[in-house]
């Protein structure tokens, strides 16, 4: 990963933790995030050779406010998805989506519902 990655988040991803960044939504009644789901494998746990699923998701704000979001069909729409085979590709996808790693945070520190 590049030097712009906060060390704690880099470590969290390598340990298999979800990280997210809230981004502008397409409408005022929606909320949106970029989510990075690490795909933890036994081989990846010992190295930096890890894969990632990335999602740009939008949610109906009222569903989040009421705790109704649990997955597709519950006010959630996948705007974009991507798969990164390694950390280099992860950086490329984030850059293409206009996300700087400094925008990322732990999912539990946000309202990210999934």
CSV table of C-alpha atoms in Angstrom, one decimal:
chain,number,residue,atom,x,y,z
A,1,UNK,CA,0.0,0.0,0.0
A,2,UNK,CA,1.1,3.5,-0.5
A,3,UNK,CA,2.5,5.9,2.1
A,4,UNK,CA,-0.9,7.8,2.2
A,5,UNK,CA,-2.5,4.8,4.0
A,6,UNK,CA,-2.8,5.4,7.8
A,7,UNK,CA,-0.8,2.5,9.3
A,8,UNK,CA,-3.6,1.4,11.6
A,9,UNK,CA,-6.0,1.0,8.7
A,10,UNK,CA,-3.4,-0.8,6.6
A,11,UNK,CA,-3.0,-3.2,9.5
A,12,UNK,CA,-6.7,-3.6,10.0
A,13,UNK,CA,-7.2,-4.5,6.3
A,14,UNK,CA,-4.4,-7.0,6.5
A,15,UNK,CA,-6.1,-8.6,9.5
A,16,UNK,CA,-9.4,-8.9,7.7
A,17,UNK,CA,-11.3,-5.9,9.1
A,18,UNK,CA,-13.8,-3.9,7.1
A,19,UNK,CA,-13.0,-0.3,6.4
A,20,UNK,CA,-15.3,2.3,4.8
A,21,UNK,CA,-15.4,5.9,3.6
A,22,UNK,CA,-18.6,7.9,3.5
A,23,UNK,CA,-19.0,9.7,0.1
A,24,UNK,CA,-21.6,12.0,-1.4
A,25,UNK,CA,-24.8,10.2,-2.4
A,26,UNK,CA,-26.7,10.7,-5.6
A,27,UNK,CA,-29.8,12.2,-3.8
A,28,UNK,CA,-30.3,14.1,-0.5
A,29,UNK,CA,-32.5,11.3,0.9
A,30,UNK,CA,-29.7,8.7,0.5
A,31,UNK,CA,-26.3,8.0,2.1
A,32,UNK,CA,-23.3,6.4,0.4
A,33,UNK,CA,-20.1,4.6,1.4
A,34,UNK,CA,-17.2,2.9,-0.2
A,35,UNK,CA,-16.6,-0.3,1.7
A,36,UNK,CA,-13.5,-2.5,1.5
A,37,UNK,CA,-14.1,-6.1,2.5
A,38,UNK,CA,-10.8,-8.1,2.9
A,39,UNK,CA,-11.0,-11.7,1.7
A,40,UNK,CA,-9.0,-13.4,4.4
A,41,UNK,CA,-7.3,-16.6,3.5
A,42,UNK,CA,-4.8,-18.6,5.6
A,43,UNK,CA,-2.0,-17.8,3.1
A,44,UNK,CA,-2.9,-14.1,3.0
A,45,UNK,CA,-2.8,-13.9,6.8
A,46,UNK,CA,0.9,-14.4,6.8
A,47,UNK,CA,1.7,-12.1,3.9
A,48,UNK,CA,0.5,-8.9,2.3
A,49,UNK,CA,-0.9,-10.9,-0.7
A,50,UNK,CA,-4.5,-10.3,0.1
A,51,UNK,CA,-7.6,-9.9,-2.0
A,52,UNK,CA,-10.4,-7.4,-1.5
A,53,UNK,CA,-14.0,-6.8,-2.6
A,54,UNK,CA,-14.9,-3.2,-2.9
A,55,UNK,CA,-18.4,-1.7,-3.0
A,56,UNK,CA,-19.8,1.7,-3.6
A,57,UNK,CA,-23.2,1.4,-1.9
A,58,UNK,CA,-26.1,3.8,-1.4
A,59,UNK,CA,-28.8,3.4,1.2
A,60,UNK,CA,-32.1,5.1,1.8
A,61,UNK,CA,-31.4,7.4,4.7
A,62,UNK,CA,-34.7,6.5,6.4
A,63,UNK,CA,-33.8,2.8,6.4
A,64,UNK,CA,-30.5,3.7,8.2
A,65,UNK,CA,-32.2,6.0,10.7
A,66,UNK,CA,-34.7,3.2,11.6
A,67,UNK,CA,-32.1,0.3,11.6
A,68,UNK,CA,-33.8,-1.5,8.7
A,69,UNK,CA,-30.8,-2.0,6.4
A,70,UNK,CA,-29.4,-5.5,6.5
A,71,UNK,CA,-28.7,-6.1,2.8
A,72,UNK,CA,-29.8,-5.9,-0.8
A,73,UNK,CA,-33.5,-5.0,-1.1
A,74,UNK,CA,-33.5,-3.3,2.3
A,75,UNK,CA,-32.9,0.2,0.9
A,76,UNK,CA,-29.4,-0.7,-0.3
A,77,UNK,CA,-28.1,-0.3,-3.9
A,78,UNK,CA,-24.7,-1.3,-5.2
A,79,UNK,CA,-23.5,1.6,-7.4
A,80,UNK,CA,-20.2,0.0,-8.3
A,81,UNK,CA,-18.3,-3.1,-7.3
A,82,UNK,CA,-14.8,-4.2,-7.9
A,83,UNK,CA,-12.4,-7.0,-6.9
A,84,UNK,CA,-8.7,-6.3,-6.2
A,85,UNK,CA,-6.3,-9.1,-6.4
A,86,UNK,CA,-3.7,-7.3,-4.2
A,87,UNK,CA,-2.9,-4.1,-2.5
A,88,UNK,CA,-1.6,-2.4,-5.7
A,89,UNK,CA,-4.9,-3.1,-7.5
A,90,UNK,CA,-6.8,-1.9,-4.3
A,91,UNK,CA,-5.0,1.4,-4.6
A,92,UNK,CA,-5.8,1.6,-8.3
A,93,UNK,CA,-9.5,1.0,-7.7
A,94,UNK,CA,-9.7,3.6,-4.9
A,95,UNK,CA,-7.9,6.1,-7.1
A,96,UNK,CA,-10.2,5.5,-10.0
A,97,UNK,CA,-13.2,6.0,-7.7
A,98,UNK,CA,-11.7,9.2,-6.3
A,99,UNK,CA,-11.0,7.9,-2.8
A,100,UNK,CA,-7.9,8.9,-0.9
A,101,UNK,CA,-7.0,6.3,1.8
A,102,UNK,CA,-7.0,9.1,4.4
A,103,UNK,CA,-10.8,9.2,3.9
A,104,UNK,CA,-11.2,5.6,5.2
A,105,UNK,CA,-12.1,4.7,8.7
A,106,UNK,CA,-13.3,1.7,10.7
A,107,UNK,CA,-16.9,0.7,9.9
A,108,UNK,CA,-17.9,0.6,13.5
A,109,UNK,CA,-17.1,4.4,13.8
A,110,UNK,CA,-19.7,5.2,11.2
A,111,UNK,CA,-23.4,4.5,10.5
A,112,UNK,CA,-22.4,2.0,7.8
A,113,UNK,CA,-25.2,-0.6,8.2
A,114,UNK,CA,-23.9,-3.7,6.5
